[in-house]
Amino acid sequence: MMHRLSLVFLAAVGASVVGPPRSDASPPAAGPCLAPLQWEGRWVLYDHGTGRNQRAAVSYDGPNQRLRVLQQHKKHTPCQKFFEYIYLYQSMVMFQIDQKTKNCSKIALTEAWDPFDIPDNSTFEDQYFIGGPGDSVEVQEWSDRKPARKHETWVGVYTLKDCYPVQETYIRNSSVTTSTRFFNLQLGISDPNIFTPPSTCQSAQPERMAESDC
């Protein structure tokens, strides 16, 4: 999904403190856990190519293949424009809405829906606790690493108890492309109407709007 928006706690990110890996970690007999199908929360998506962090409120609707991303305002970023993105993968379109002017762009999606979950054919990597003593947030790390391929292209960290996404990292040509950290997740969709584009999108332009006025 957009590369999960081109979404492992890797040293390149350095954003979380993790406890030592369990020395007795072994692949779960039942395989990967099943991630929630609908949730809302926040994420920080770091693009390693541009060096930019994107902080946003996110609503995820797996059964209907919909995603809504509302960028959070950062007053210390001059000239920055902030958008709402509505991804409708069943229709293969994305709407980009300027939060201030409500101008709208309608862009065709070129990549298939990629859910936030652990694919059944994933490779178990590790199991450990996040944080220090007493935190007790246990997670599992999975990847798409295969014996015939030297490097993985996706690594995902999910909570052991409820299978919430914690972090996903994508790699291309041995270099990290995006790292996405998830937090403050809640089950369900509070308002299904947020996936409906505003009326200004009825006359949407076909070109993507620039992210900065400078």
Coordinates of N, CA and C in Angstrom, one line a residue, residues 51-153:
G51 N 14.1 12.2 3.8 CA 14.4 12.5 5.2 C 13.3 13.2 5.9
R52 N 12.1 13.0 5.5 CA 10.9 13.7 6.1 C 10.1 12.7 6.9
N53 N 9.6 13.2 8.0 CA 8.6 12.5 8.8 C 7.2 13.0 8.5
Q54 N 6.2 12.1 8.3 CA 4.9 12.5 8.1 C 4.1 12.0 9.3
R55 N 3.5 13.0 10.1 CA 2.7 12.6 11.3 C 1.2 12.8 10.9
A56 N 0.4 11.8 11.2 CA -0.9 11.8 10.7 C -1.9 11.0 11.6
A57 N -3.1 11.4 11.6 CA -4.2 10.5 12.1 C -4.6 9.6 11.0
V58 N -4.9 8.3 11.3 CA -5.1 7.3 10.3 C -6.4 6.5 10.7
S59 N -7.2 6.3 9.7 CA -8.4 5.4 9.8 C -8.2 4.2 8.8
Y60 N -8.2 3.0 9.2 CA -7.9 1.8 8.4 C -9.1 0.9 8.3
D61 N -9.6 0.7 7.1 CA -10.8 -0.2 6.9 C -10.4 -1.3 5.9
G62 N -9.9 -2.4 6.5 CA -9.4 -3.5 5.7 C -10.5 -4.2 4.9
P63 N -11.7 -4.5 5.4 CA -12.7 -5.2 4.6 C -13.1 -4.5 3.3
N64 N -13.1 -3.2 3.4 CA -13.5 -2.3 2.2 C -12.3 -1.7 1.5
Q65 N -11.1 -2.1 1.9 CA -9.9 -1.6 1.3 C -9.9 -0.1 1.2
R66 N -10.0 0.5 2.4 CA -10.0 2.0 2.4 C -9.0 2.5 3.5
L67 N -8.4 3.6 3.2 CA -7.5 4.2 4.2 C -7.7 5.8 4.1
R68 N -7.7 6.4 5.3 CA -7.8 7.8 5.3 C -6.7 8.3 6.2
V69 N -5.9 9.3 5.7 CA -4.7 9.8 6.3 C -4.9 11.3 6.4
L70 N -4.9 11.8 7.7 CA -5.1 13.3 7.9 C -3.8 13.8 8.5
Q71 N -3.0 14.5 7.7 CA -1.7 15.0 8.2 C -1.9 16.0 9.3
Q72 N -1.0 15.9 10.3 CA -1.0 16.8 11.4 C -0.2 18.1 11.2
H73 N -0.7 19.2 11.6 CA -0.1 20.5 11.4 C 1.2 20.6 12.3
K74 N 2.2 21.1 11.7 CA 3.5 21.4 12.4 C 3.8 22.9 12.2
K75 N 3.6 23.7 13.2 CA 3.8 25.1 13.0 C 5.2 25.5 12.7
H76 N 6.2 24.7 13.1 CA 7.6 25.0 12.9 C 8.1 24.7 11.4
T77 N 7.2 24.2 10.6 CA 7.5 23.9 9.2 C 7.0 25.0 8.3
P78 N 7.9 25.9 7.8 CA 7.5 27.0 7.0 C 7.1 26.5 5.6
C79 N 6.0 27.2 5.0 CA 5.6 26.9 3.7 C 4.9 25.6 3.5
Q80 N 4.8 24.8 4.6 CA 4.3 23.4 4.4 C 2.8 23.5 4.2
K81 N 2.3 22.7 3.3 CA 0.8 22.5 3.1 C 0.4 21.2 3.7
F82 N -0.8 21.1 4.3 CA -1.2 19.9 4.9 C -2.5 19.4 4.2
F83 N -2.5 18.0 4.0 CA -3.5 17.4 3.2 C -4.3 16.3 4.0
E84 N -5.4 16.0 3.5 CA -6.2 14.8 3.8 C -6.1 13.9 2.6
Y85 N -5.8 12.6 2.8 CA -5.7 11.7 1.8 C -6.8 10.6 2.0
I86 N -7.5 10.3 1.0 CA -8.5 9.2 1.1 C -8.2 8.2 0.0
Y87 N -7.8 7.0 0.4 CA -7.4 5.9 -0.6 C -8.6 5.0 -0.7
L88 N -9.1 4.8 -1.9 CA -10.2 3.9 -2.1 C -9.7 2.8 -3.1
Y89 N -9.2 1.7 -2.6 CA -8.5 0.7 -3.4 C -9.5 -0.1 -4.3
Q90 N -10.8 -0.2 -3.8 CA -11.7 -1.0 -4.7 C -12.0 -0.2 -6.0
S91 N -11.9 1.1 -5.9 CA -12.1 2.0 -7.1 C -10.8 2.4 -7.7
M92 N -9.6 2.1 -7.0 CA -8.3 2.4 -7.4 C -8.1 3.9 -7.6
V93 N -8.6 4.7 -6.7 CA -8.4 6.1 -6.8 C -8.0 6.7 -5.4
M94 N -7.3 7.8 -5.4 CA -6.9 8.5 -4.2 C -7.3 10.0 -4.3
F95 N -7.9 10.5 -3.3 CA -8.2 11.9 -3.2 C -7.3 12.6 -2.3
Q96 N -6.7 13.7 -2.8 CA -5.8 14.6 -2.0 C -6.6 15.9 -1.8
I97 N -6.9 16.2 -0.5 CA -7.6 17.4 -0.2 C -6.8 18.4 0.6
D98 N -6.7 19.6 0.2 CA -5.9 20.6 0.9 C -6.8 21.0 2.1
Q99 N -6.2 20.8 3.3 CA -7.0 21.0 4.5 C -7.4 22.5 4.7
K100 N -6.7 23.4 4.1 CA -7.1 24.8 4.3 C -8.0 25.3 3.2
T101 N -7.7 25.1 1.9 CA -8.5 25.6 0.8 C -9.6 24.6 0.4
K102 N -9.5 23.3 0.7 CA -10.4 22.3 0.3 C -10.3 21.9 -1.1
N103 N -9.2 22.5 -1.8 CA -9.0 22.1 -3.2 C -8.7 20.6 -3.2
C104 N -9.1 19.9 -4.3 CA -9.1 18.5 -4.3 C -8.4 18.0 -5.6
S105 N -7.6 16.9 -5.5 CA -7.1 16.2 -6.6 C -7.5 14.8 -6.6
K106 N -7.8 14.2 -7.7 CA -8.2 12.8 -7.9 C -7.1 12.1 -8.7
I107 N -6.4 11.1 -8.0 CA -5.3 10.5 -8.7 C -5.6 9.0 -8.8
A108 N -5.3 8.4 -9.9 CA -5.4 7.0 -10.1 C -4.3 6.2 -9.3
L109 N -4.7 5.2 -8.6 CA -3.7 4.4 -7.8 C -3.1 3.3 -8.8
T110 N -1.9 3.1 -8.6 CA -1.2 2.2 -9.5 C -0.7 0.9 -8.8
E111 N -0.8 0.9 -7.5 CA -0.4 -0.3 -6.7 C -1.6 -0.9 -6.0
A112 N -1.6 -2.2 -5.9 CA -2.8 -2.9 -5.4 C -2.8 -2.7 -3.9
W113 N -4.0 -3.0 -3.3 CA -4.2 -2.9 -1.8 C -3.2 -3.8 -1.1
D114 N -2.6 -3.3 -0.1 CA -1.6 -4.0 0.7 C -2.0 -3.9 2.2
P115 N -2.7 -4.8 2.7 CA -3.3 -4.6 4.1 C -2.2 -4.6 5.2
F116 N -2.5 -3.9 6.3 CA -1.6 -3.9 7.4 C -1.8 -5.2 8.2
D117 N -1.1 -6.2 7.8 CA -1.2 -7.5 8.5 C 0.1 -8.3 8.2
I118 N 0.1 -9.5 8.8 CA 1.3 -10.4 8.6 C 0.9 -11.5 7.6
P119 N 1.4 -11.5 6.4 CA 1.1 -12.5 5.4 C 1.4 -13.9 5.9
D120 N 0.5 -14.9 5.5 CA 0.7 -16.2 6.0 C 2.0 -16.9 5.7
N121 N 2.7 -16.4 4.6 CA 3.9 -17.0 4.2 C 5.1 -16.3 4.8
S122 N 4.9 -15.4 5.8 CA 6.0 -14.6 6.4 C 7.0 -15.5 7.2
T123 N 8.2 -15.0 7.3 CA 9.2 -15.7 8.1 C 9.3 -15.1 9.5
F124 N 9.2 -15.9 10.5 CA 9.4 -15.4 11.9 C 10.8 -15.0 12.1
E125 N 11.0 -13.8 12.7 CA 12.3 -13.4 13.0 C 12.7 -13.3 14.4
D126 N 11.8 -12.8 15.3 CA 12.2 -12.7 16.7 C 10.9 -12.3 17.5
Q127 N 11.1 -12.5 18.8 CA 10.1 -12.1 19.8 C 10.7 -11.4 21.0
Y128 N 10.2 -10.2 21.4 CA 10.9 -9.5 22.5 C 10.0 -8.5 23.1
F129 N 10.4 -7.8 24.1 CA 9.7 -6.8 24.8 C 10.2 -5.4 24.4
I130 N 9.2 -4.5 24.3 CA 9.5 -3.1 24.0 C 9.7 -2.4 25.3
G131 N 10.7 -1.5 25.4 CA 10.9 -0.7 26.6 C 11.8 -1.4 27.6
G132 N 11.6 -1.0 28.9 CA 12.4 -1.5 29.9 C 11.6 -2.4 30.9
P133 N 12.2 -2.7 32.1 CA 11.5 -3.6 33.0 C 10.1 -3.0 33.4
G134 N 9.1 -3.9 33.4 CA 7.8 -3.5 33.8 C 6.9 -3.0 32.7
D135 N 7.5 -2.7 31.5 CA 6.7 -2.3 30.4 C 5.8 -3.4 29.8
S136 N 6.4 -4.6 29.7 CA 5.8 -5.8 29.3 C 4.9 -5.7 28.0
V137 N 5.4 -5.0 27.0 CA 4.7 -5.0 25.7 C 5.5 -5.9 24.8
E138 N 5.0 -7.1 24.7 CA 5.7 -8.1 23.9 C 5.3 -8.1 22.5
V139 N 6.2 -8.2 21.6 CA 6.0 -8.1 20.1 C 6.7 -9.3 19.4
Q140 N 6.2 -9.5 18.2 CA 6.8 -10.4 17.3 C 7.3 -9.7 16.0
E141 N 8.4 -10.1 15.5 CA 8.9 -9.5 14.3 C 8.9 -10.6 13.2
W142 N 8.3 -10.2 12.0 CA 8.2 -11.0 10.9 C 8.8 -10.3 9.7
S143 N 9.1 -11.1 8.6 CA 9.6 -10.5 7.4 C 9.2 -11.4 6.2
D144 N 9.5 -10.9 5.0 CA 9.3 -11.7 3.8 C 10.6 -12.4 3.3
R145 N 11.5 -12.5 4.2 CA 12.8 -13.1 3.9 C 12.6 -14.6 3.5
K146 N 13.2 -14.9 2.4 CA 13.1 -16.3 1.9 C 14.5 -16.8 1.6
P147 N 14.8 -18.1 1.7 CA 16.1 -18.7 1.5 C 16.8 -18.3 0.2
A148 N 16.0 -18.2 -0.8 CA 16.5 -17.9 -2.2 C 16.9 -16.4 -2.3
R149 N 16.4 -15.6 -1.4 CA 16.7 -14.1 -1.5 C 17.6 -13.7 -0.4
K150 N 18.6 -12.9 -0.7 CA 19.6 -12.5 0.3 C 19.0 -11.6 1.3
H151 N 18.2 -10.6 0.8 CA 17.7 -9.6 1.7 C 16.1 -9.6 1.7
E152 N 15.5 -9.2 2.9 CA 14.1 -9.1 2.9 C 13.7 -7.7 2.4
T153 N 12.5 -7.6 2.0 CA 12.0 -6.3 1.5 C 10.9 -5.7 2.4

